[in-house]
Every structure is written in C-alpha cells, then in structure tokens.
Tab-separated table of C-alpha atoms in Angstrom:
chain	number	residue	atom	x	y	z
A	1	MET	CA	-3.568	-52.350	5.743
A	2	GLN	CA	-1.519	-52.438	2.566
A	3	LEU	CA	-1.049	-49.165	0.684
A	4	PRO	CA	-1.927	-49.069	-3.021
A	5	ALA	CA	1.204	-49.422	-5.139
A	6	PHE	CA	1.013	-45.916	-6.622
A	7	VAL	CA	0.717	-44.332	-3.149
A	8	TYR	CA	3.670	-46.336	-1.883
A	9	LEU	CA	5.818	-45.336	-4.852
A	10	ALA	CA	4.876	-41.669	-4.406
A	11	LEU	CA	5.901	-41.755	-0.744
A	12	VAL	CA	9.190	-43.455	-1.574
A	13	ALA	CA	9.891	-40.856	-4.255
A	14	GLN	CA	9.155	-38.028	-1.826
A	15	VAL	CA	11.487	-39.422	0.838
A	16	ALA	CA	14.201	-40.018	-1.737
A	17	THR	CA	13.950	-36.419	-2.931
A	18	ALA	CA	14.190	-35.141	0.642
A	19	GLN	CA	17.362	-37.181	1.142
A	20	GLN	CA	19.163	-35.763	-1.894
A	21	SER	CA	21.781	-33.035	-1.708
A	22	LEU	CA	20.922	-29.477	-2.657
A	23	VAL	CA	22.623	-29.725	-6.068
A	24	ALA	CA	21.052	-33.091	-6.857
A	25	THR	CA	17.634	-31.757	-5.880
A	26	LEU	CA	18.115	-28.685	-8.081
A	27	VAL	CA	19.094	-30.861	-11.043
A	28	GLY	CA	15.930	-32.905	-10.545
A	29	MET	CA	13.701	-29.823	-10.764
A	30	ASN	CA	12.369	-28.899	-14.197
A	31	ASN	CA	12.493	-25.086	-14.132
A	32	THR	CA	15.889	-24.199	-12.660
A	33	ASN	CA	18.251	-25.054	-15.532
A	34	THR	CA	19.453	-21.469	-15.901
A	35	LEU	CA	20.186	-21.257	-12.191
A	36	ILE	CA	22.201	-24.472	-12.367
A	37	SER	CA	24.211	-23.102	-15.300
A	38	LEU	CA	24.962	-19.900	-13.373
A	39	VAL	CA	26.019	-21.870	-10.291
A	40	LYS	CA	28.360	-23.993	-12.421
A	41	SER	CA	29.899	-20.833	-13.906
A	42	VAL	CA	31.206	-19.862	-10.458
A	43	PRO	CA	33.173	-22.875	-9.135
A	44	ALA	CA	33.424	-21.469	-5.617
A	45	ILE	CA	29.626	-21.261	-5.376
A	46	MET	CA	29.227	-24.745	-6.828
A	47	THR	CA	31.659	-26.166	-4.284
A	48	ALA	CA	29.988	-24.360	-1.390
A	49	LEU	CA	26.498	-25.510	-2.333
A	50	ALA	CA	27.631	-29.132	-2.564
A	51	SER	CA	27.735	-29.323	1.237
A	52	PHE	CA	25.452	-26.402	2.091
A	53	ASN	CA	22.803	-26.603	4.816
A	54	GLY	CA	20.097	-23.980	4.911
A	55	THR	CA	17.669	-22.211	2.583
A	56	LEU	CA	18.067	-21.521	-1.134
A	57	PHE	CA	15.737	-19.215	-3.035
A	58	ALA	CA	15.757	-20.561	-6.582
A	59	PRO	CA	14.585	-18.242	-9.402
A	60	THR	CA	12.825	-19.993	-12.248
A	61	ASP	CA	14.274	-20.042	-15.749
A	62	ALA	CA	11.720	-17.401	-16.753
A	63	ALA	CA	12.676	-15.169	-13.827
A	64	LEU	CA	16.375	-15.253	-14.704
A	65	ALA	CA	15.629	-14.704	-18.393
A	66	ALA	CA	13.682	-11.569	-17.450
A	67	THR	CA	16.601	-10.357	-15.329
A	68	VAL	CA	19.051	-10.777	-18.202
A	69	ALA	CA	16.608	-9.095	-20.583
A	70	GLY	CA	16.454	-6.217	-18.108
A	71	GLY	CA	20.193	-5.613	-18.486
A	72	PHE	CA	21.919	-7.958	-16.048
A	73	ASN	CA	25.271	-9.137	-17.433
A	74	ALA	CA	25.430	-12.880	-16.817
A	75	SER	CA	29.008	-12.975	-18.113
A	76	ASP	CA	30.192	-10.792	-15.209
A	77	LEU	CA	31.066	-13.615	-12.833
A	78	THR	CA	31.654	-11.261	-9.906
A	79	ALA	CA	28.133	-9.892	-10.285
A	80	VAL	CA	26.758	-13.407	-10.770
A	81	ALA	CA	28.416	-14.610	-7.559
A	82	ASN	CA	27.069	-11.591	-5.671
A	83	VAL	CA	23.506	-12.251	-6.835
A	84	LEU	CA	23.712	-15.992	-6.193
A	85	LYS	CA	24.897	-15.448	-2.615
A	86	TYR	CA	21.927	-13.127	-2.065
A	87	HIS	CA	19.686	-16.159	-2.671
A	88	VAL	CA	21.322	-18.242	0.050
A	89	VAL	CA	20.382	-18.130	3.749
A	90	PRO	CA	22.487	-20.301	6.116
A	91	VAL	CA	19.444	-21.262	8.210
A	92	THR	CA	16.546	-23.493	7.226
A	93	PHE	CA	13.224	-21.670	6.863
A	94	PRO	CA	10.589	-24.218	5.828
A	95	THR	CA	7.143	-23.048	4.771
A	96	SER	CA	5.805	-24.232	8.119
A	97	SER	CA	7.906	-21.601	9.934
A	98	PHE	CA	5.787	-18.799	8.452
A	99	LYS	CA	2.447	-17.710	9.854
A	100	THR	CA	-0.122	-15.652	7.982
A	101	GLY	CA	0.567	-11.981	8.520
A	102	SER	CA	4.119	-12.558	9.744
A	103	MET	CA	7.282	-10.841	8.555
A	104	ALA	CA	10.904	-11.917	8.938
A	105	PHE	CA	14.266	-10.500	7.886
A	106	LEU	CA	16.724	-13.180	6.779
A	107	ALA	CA	20.474	-12.590	6.566
A	108	THR	CA	21.983	-13.943	3.359
A	109	LEU	CA	25.509	-15.094	2.549
A	110	GLN	CA	25.866	-11.945	0.439
A	111	GLY	CA	25.712	-9.865	3.622
A	112	ASN	CA	22.405	-8.086	3.077
A	113	GLU	CA	18.965	-9.217	4.177
A	114	VAL	CA	15.843	-10.338	2.371
A	115	LYS	CA	12.361	-9.655	3.703
A	116	ALA	CA	9.975	-12.600	3.941
A	117	VAL	CA	6.272	-11.816	4.289
A	118	TYR	CA	3.405	-14.269	4.562
A	119	GLY	CA	0.387	-12.391	3.255
A	120	ALA	CA	-2.971	-13.120	1.659
A	121	ASN	CA	-1.276	-14.236	-1.556
A	122	GLY	CA	1.220	-16.535	0.107
A	123	ILE	CA	4.897	-16.046	0.920
A	124	THR	CA	6.900	-13.335	-0.775
A	125	ILE	CA	10.659	-12.791	-0.554
A	126	ASN	CA	11.245	-9.090	-1.204
A	127	THR	CA	8.951	-8.799	-4.270
A	128	ALA	CA	9.295	-12.408	-5.455
A	129	LYS	CA	6.569	-14.956	-4.772
A	130	VAL	CA	7.378	-18.441	-3.502
A	131	ILE	CA	5.675	-20.819	-5.933
A	132	LYS	CA	7.019	-24.133	-4.627
A	133	SER	CA	9.031	-25.471	-1.682
A	134	THR	CA	11.222	-28.560	-2.023
A	135	PRO	CA	13.144	-30.170	0.858
A	136	TYR	CA	16.654	-31.547	0.459
A	137	ASN	CA	18.860	-33.333	2.939
A	138	GLY	CA	20.259	-30.120	4.430
A	139	GLY	CA	17.321	-27.758	4.293
A	140	VAL	CA	14.816	-26.387	1.797
A	141	ILE	CA	14.678	-24.856	-1.680
A	142	HIS	CA	11.997	-22.230	-2.253
A	143	THR	CA	11.367	-21.669	-5.957
A	144	VAL	CA	10.611	-17.987	-6.595
A	145	ASP	CA	9.121	-16.216	-9.603
A	146	ALA	CA	11.634	-13.342	-9.678
A	147	THR	CA	15.364	-12.904	-9.229
A	148	LEU	CA	16.421	-11.400	-5.899
A	149	LEU	CA	18.817	-8.523	-6.527
A	150	PRO	CA	21.027	-7.165	-3.717
A	151	PRO	CA	20.153	-3.619	-2.638
A	152	ALA	CA	21.960	-0.669	-4.186
A	153	ASN	CA	24.062	1.841	-2.251
A	154	ILE	CA	22.313	4.362	-0.039
A	155	ILE	CA	22.704	7.276	-2.483
A	156	THR	CA	21.058	5.330	-5.312
A	157	VAL	CA	18.287	4.106	-3.013
A	158	ALA	CA	17.618	7.647	-1.769
A	159	LYS	CA	17.281	8.857	-5.363
A	160	GLN	CA	14.914	5.990	-6.176
A	161	ALA	CA	12.829	6.857	-3.110
A	162	LYS	CA	12.736	10.515	-4.244
A	163	LEU	CA	14.518	11.768	-1.142
A	164	ASN	CA	15.996	14.557	-3.231
A	165	LEU	CA	16.094	17.388	-0.712
A	166	LEU	CA	17.805	15.189	1.870
A	167	LEU	CA	20.524	14.421	-0.667
A	168	GLN	CA	20.870	18.098	-1.594
A	169	VAL	CA	21.346	19.218	1.993
A	170	ALA	CA	23.809	16.376	2.702
A	171	THR	CA	25.806	17.298	-0.401
A	172	GLN	CA	25.840	21.013	0.341
A	173	VAL	CA	27.218	20.560	3.862
A	174	GLY	CA	29.761	17.945	2.813
A	175	LEU	CA	28.153	14.835	4.295
A	176	ALA	CA	27.066	12.981	1.152
A	177	SER	CA	30.309	11.019	0.694
A	178	THR	CA	30.398	10.136	4.386
A	179	ILE	CA	26.818	8.885	4.323
A	180	ALA	CA	27.574	6.914	1.157
A	181	GLY	CA	30.320	5.051	3.023
A	182	LEU	CA	28.302	4.140	6.112
A	183	THR	CA	27.512	0.517	6.928
A	184	ASN	CA	25.453	-1.140	9.646
A	185	VAL	CA	23.332	1.926	10.375
A	186	THR	CA	19.659	2.820	10.285
A	187	ILE	CA	18.784	6.125	8.633
A	188	LEU	CA	15.625	8.102	9.376
A	189	ALA	CA	15.079	9.882	6.062
A	190	PRO	CA	12.695	12.866	5.893
A	191	THR	CA	10.566	13.075	2.762
A	192	ASP	CA	10.810	15.985	0.339
A	193	ALA	CA	7.433	17.098	1.687
A	194	ALA	CA	8.943	17.206	5.179
A	195	PHE	CA	11.723	19.509	3.943
A	196	THR	CA	9.243	21.627	1.991
A	197	ALA	CA	7.096	22.028	5.087
A	198	ALA	CA	10.286	23.162	6.838
A	199	ALA	CA	10.542	26.294	4.733
A	200	GLY	CA	9.590	28.544	7.658
A	201	ALA	CA	11.263	31.407	9.423
A	202	ALA	CA	14.810	32.699	9.211
A	203	ALA	CA	17.759	31.956	11.427
A	204	ALA	CA	21.419	31.246	10.958
A	205	LEU	CA	23.170	28.048	11.917
A	206	SER	CA	26.734	27.149	11.140
A	207	PRO	CA	27.549	24.297	8.731
A	208	ALA	CA	28.522	22.251	11.805
A	209	GLN	CA	25.034	22.725	13.243
A	210	ILE	CA	23.385	21.752	9.977
A	211	LYS	CA	25.539	18.612	9.889
A	212	ALA	CA	24.409	17.949	13.454
A	213	VAL	CA	20.780	17.928	12.316
A	214	LEU	CA	21.546	15.323	9.653
A	215	LEU	CA	23.623	13.161	12.009
A	216	TYR	CA	20.678	13.199	14.408
A	217	HIS	CA	18.819	11.115	11.817
A	218	ILE	CA	21.367	8.271	11.769
A	219	ILE	CA	21.190	5.439	14.298
A	220	PRO	CA	24.035	2.942	14.726
A	221	GLY	CA	22.991	-0.644	14.019
A	222	ILE	CA	20.267	-2.236	11.910
A	223	VAL	CA	16.873	-2.127	13.616
A	224	HIS	CA	13.714	-3.170	11.813
A	225	SER	CA	10.219	-1.820	12.185
A	226	THR	CA	9.177	-5.171	13.632
A	227	ASP	CA	11.749	-4.810	16.410
A	228	ILE	CA	10.309	-1.453	17.418
A	229	ILE	CA	6.714	-2.628	17.280
A	230	ALA	CA	7.639	-5.587	19.477
A	231	ALA	CA	9.558	-3.416	21.974
A	232	LYS	CA	6.812	-0.732	22.083
A	233	ASN	CA	9.051	1.800	23.802
A	234	LEU	CA	12.736	2.677	23.410
A	235	PRO	CA	13.339	5.854	25.425
A	236	ASN	CA	17.044	6.455	24.720
A	237	VAL	CA	18.036	5.470	21.199
A	238	PRO	CA	21.553	6.738	20.404
A	239	THR	CA	22.332	8.650	17.223
A	240	LEU	CA	25.528	9.649	15.447
A	241	LEU	CA	25.196	13.079	17.043
A	242	THR	CA	27.246	12.797	20.203
A	243	GLY	CA	25.206	12.767	23.398
A	244	GLN	CA	21.811	13.236	21.751
A	245	THR	CA	19.212	10.487	21.642
A	246	LEU	CA	15.765	9.770	20.275
A	247	ALA	CA	12.722	8.198	21.906
A	248	VAL	CA	10.803	5.674	19.821
A	249	ASN	CA	7.289	4.514	20.695
A	250	SER	CA	4.860	2.122	19.028
A	251	ASN	CA	1.153	1.505	19.567
A	252	GLY	CA	1.522	-1.940	18.033
A	253	THR	CA	1.052	-0.755	14.466
A	254	ASP	CA	2.394	2.770	14.020
A	255	VAL	CA	5.661	4.162	15.334
A	256	GLN	CA	6.506	7.676	16.422
A	257	VAL	CA	10.038	9.022	16.744
A	258	LYS	CA	10.469	11.810	19.278
A	259	GLY	CA	13.419	14.161	19.018
A	260	PHE	CA	14.604	16.973	21.256
A	261	ALA	CA	12.225	19.542	19.763
A	262	ASN	CA	9.646	17.666	17.713
A	263	SER	CA	8.374	14.305	16.520
A	264	ALA	CA	7.898	12.355	13.304
A	265	ASN	CA	6.213	9.183	12.119
A	266	VAL	CA	7.648	6.465	9.904
A	267	VAL	CA	5.663	6.430	6.667
A	268	MET	CA	7.757	3.909	4.738
A	269	PRO	CA	9.581	1.341	6.901
A	270	ASP	CA	12.388	-1.090	6.162
A	271	VAL	CA	13.770	0.171	2.858
A	272	PHE	CA	16.913	-1.813	2.046
A	273	ALA	CA	20.152	-0.156	0.939
A	274	ASP	CA	23.532	-1.863	0.822
A	275	HIS	CA	24.253	-2.751	4.485
A	276	VAL	CA	21.968	0.108	5.545
A	277	LEU	CA	18.306	0.185	6.571
A	278	VAL	CA	16.160	3.243	5.824
A	279	HIS	CA	12.916	4.300	7.478
A	280	VAL	CA	11.281	7.222	5.673
A	281	ILE	CA	9.776	9.760	8.085
A	282	ASP	CA	7.352	12.655	7.655
A	283	ALA	CA	9.214	15.421	9.510
A	284	VAL	CA	12.746	16.729	9.997
A	285	LEU	CA	13.817	15.844	13.544
A	286	VAL	CA	15.390	18.719	15.442
A	287	PRO	CA	18.158	18.112	18.016
A	288	ASN	CA	19.436	20.498	20.658
A	289	VAL	CA	21.377	22.603	18.149
A	290	ALA	CA	22.364	25.091	20.829
A	291	SER	CA	24.681	22.446	22.263
A	292	VAL	CA	26.614	22.274	18.984
A	293	ALA	CA	29.096	25.135	18.998
A	294	ALA	CA	28.675	27.337	15.934
A	295	GLY	CA	31.552	26.809	13.548
A	296	ASN	CA	33.017	24.012	15.658
A	297	SER	CA	32.891	20.299	15.065
A	298	SER	CA	34.796	17.483	16.690
A	299	ALA	CA	35.726	14.361	14.752
A	300	ALA	CA	34.909	10.875	15.881
A	301	GLY	CA	35.220	7.509	14.173
A	302	ASN	CA	32.347	6.001	12.258
A	303	SER	CA	31.642	2.550	10.922
A	304	THR	CA	33.828	3.152	7.870
A	305	GLY	CA	36.747	4.743	9.675
A	306	SER	CA	36.271	8.145	7.982
A	307	PRO	CA	35.993	11.296	10.118
A	308	MET	CA	32.594	12.689	10.997
A	309	PRO	CA	31.786	15.886	12.872
A	310	SER	CA	30.270	15.431	16.311
A	311	VAL	CA	29.560	11.733	16.041
A	312	SER	CA	29.855	8.677	18.194
A	313	MET	CA	29.134	5.044	17.481
A	314	ALA	CA	26.729	3.248	19.789
A	315	ALA	CA	24.044	0.669	19.306
A	316	THR	CA	20.274	0.285	19.268
A	317	GLY	CA	16.953	0.824	17.746
A	318	VAL	CA	14.636	2.551	15.253
A	319	PRO	CA	10.951	2.782	14.044
A	320	SER	CA	8.174	1.642	11.596
A	321	PRO	CA	4.920	2.605	9.733
A	322	SER	CA	2.588	5.677	10.150
A	323	LYS	CA	0.980	9.173	9.669
A	324	SER	CA	1.974	12.853	9.825
A	325	MET	CA	3.805	15.759	11.423
A	326	ILE	CA	3.344	16.417	15.146
A	327	ALA	CA	3.546	19.777	16.883
A	328	THR	CA	6.697	20.849	18.686
A	329	THR	CA	6.837	21.771	22.326
A	330	THR	CA	6.425	25.473	23.115
A	331	GLY	CA	9.946	25.920	24.439
A	332	ALA	CA	11.458	24.335	21.347
A	333	ALA	CA	9.484	26.257	18.725
A	334	GLN	CA	12.264	28.744	17.995
A	335	ALA	CA	14.814	25.946	17.592
A	336	VAL	CA	12.529	24.238	15.104
A	337	ARG	CA	12.107	27.412	13.060
A	338	SER	CA	15.850	28.030	13.125
A	339	VAL	CA	16.829	24.607	11.867
A	340	LEU	CA	14.153	24.446	9.195
A	341	SER	CA	14.898	27.872	7.814
A	342	VAL	CA	18.619	27.183	7.703
A	343	MET	CA	18.010	23.948	5.802
A	344	LEU	CA	15.985	25.955	3.302
A	345	ALA	CA	18.794	28.493	3.101
A	346	CYS	CA	21.214	25.638	2.354
A	347	LEU	CA	19.090	24.579	-0.590
A	348	LEU	CA	18.838	28.109	-1.966
A	349	PHE	CA	22.211	29.656	-1.333
A	350	LEU	CA	25.013	27.127	-0.641
C-alpha cells in the first residue's frame, strides 16, 4: 500500500529531525532563541553541546525572559554557564522512561540534581513543566516552561524553609560555618515547631554535647526519600556523631527515623540545597549524650576538610514523607528533657 504524499513527507521530516545534532535541533525549534543566544555567549558550553549525548531541558523564550525580569543577570557569563549546565543531564531520559506516579533524581553536569515527577498534569522537572519532547541524534530535548535554577547554599535554603531555630542553635554553638561548608550529606532538619515543643525541663549540657545533638542529624551521603521507601528498613544509618547511628523505617509511604531516645517523621522530603539534601522532620532526635564527655570534643575530618567535634565520615541512608512526634522510651525520658531544655537555654542565653 502506498502512503499518501503528505504522510510520507511528515515521516521523512520526523526522521530527519531525529538525526540532527542537538544544536541543529535547537535552532530548528521556534521558541528557544534566547537559550541559543545564551549558549553561544559561553563558547565552552557551545563546544560541549556540539557533540553532547544525553538530555537537555530547554527553557522557552518566555521562561528565560521571566527569569531575567526576576533579577537574573544574563551578562554574568559565570552564572549563565552554571545555569546552563544545570539543564544538562549526561543520560538520555525519553518521555517513555517515565511512568505515571514515578519520581526520579537526575544528576546534571552542574553537579546538583533535578527532580523529575510524572504526575496527573504530566512531567515536571523541579517546578517546571515539560511541554514538548524532541529527539536528536544523541538523545532528547525536553522543552520546559520555566528556567531551572541550581539550588542555593544550605544556610539560604534553611532560611527559605523557615528552619530558623535550627540555624540559631547551630550559630550559637559554633557549627553554622561548618554546616555551610558541608557537601555530599543528608541533613535531617527539625522544624521550628519541633524546637518549640522541645522547650521542656531544665538540665545542663556542655557546648560539645549540644553540638553532638546537631551532628546526630547529619548523615554522610545523599539519600533520597525514594531510596528509603524502596529499602523499607535501614537499621544502622551512620551519622556525623561518632559511633551513633539512626534506624530508618518505611511503610511504603511514610518514613520514621528512630534515634537513641526518640523518633521523628519526615514531613518535607528531598529539599535541594547546593550539594546537600534536606529532609525536614517533626522532632529533635536525641542521641546518647551521656557518651559525649562534657566539655570535651574530638576533631575528625569532614567532607570539606574542616575540623568538626566528635564526627566521622561514613556512608548510607535517610528518610521521606510523614506525620508527627512519637513518644520516647521510658529509660530515655530524662535524656530527652535534658537535651531539649538545653537547646532552649541556648536560644535564650548564649
């Protein structure tokens, strides 16, 4: 059977488009002129894309115009290069690789990840919606309706997430600058409500013990909520507090983190910071503070090379979504009251 001429020509055009290079395919699209201009402004990016194989997320002209109107300086070529690389994933992810309800974390050439979700309204990349997918000879271009911006540093992200009391305590015990310099870690960040609920009884811990509580909330390595849900049970997750671990359990949807003296649930999973992943939790986790000598702290290397009291680098997991504070064990009740009251004292008196 002979195909109608218009059908034949359409098929030929489609195959020809699929066989073009990434740059040639971009040029042939009618809503990516601003992106092309930005790519040309950074010769190193232009050269790299000429032979690139993988996935490109291409913001529309309107999306980039909105970004510039919002204050982005398109004449800062270093910033432009950083943003462009955040749109490039060195693996091909065609639309067919996504299933409804699925979530994936894709590593970009910029070094941070983007989150791809296939929901009721289609595929979103972070908060941008994929409006069209176009193959080229080395992969696929997904046109998106918003510019993807690399995540800010952990301090800025914590402020944006209103984790104010966590930042205050970290600052008052001298850990804020250390936390700001961390990379490749997962942070379990208690909400302000969790710290407020901690305003209980009175007890005195040394600054080293208060630092120990904060270090107990930092897990070496990047572990997503989806990893924990898939694993269901991680009984010995290391932390930056030497010798003390967490147990993480999932029922397939929600995740609970169990510490030495109490438990917490992840209420906001997978918050991106620069080379750091944050899971917001609903309680302050309490370690075995008695094992941390009052007034004494030993230094160990961290992922930035700066000294940290009572820390060790290891590797493994962390949690995801959920509900509210869980009761402590009877034997640990006093430890809980001690740590919580000292944290309150830090806020009021340090």
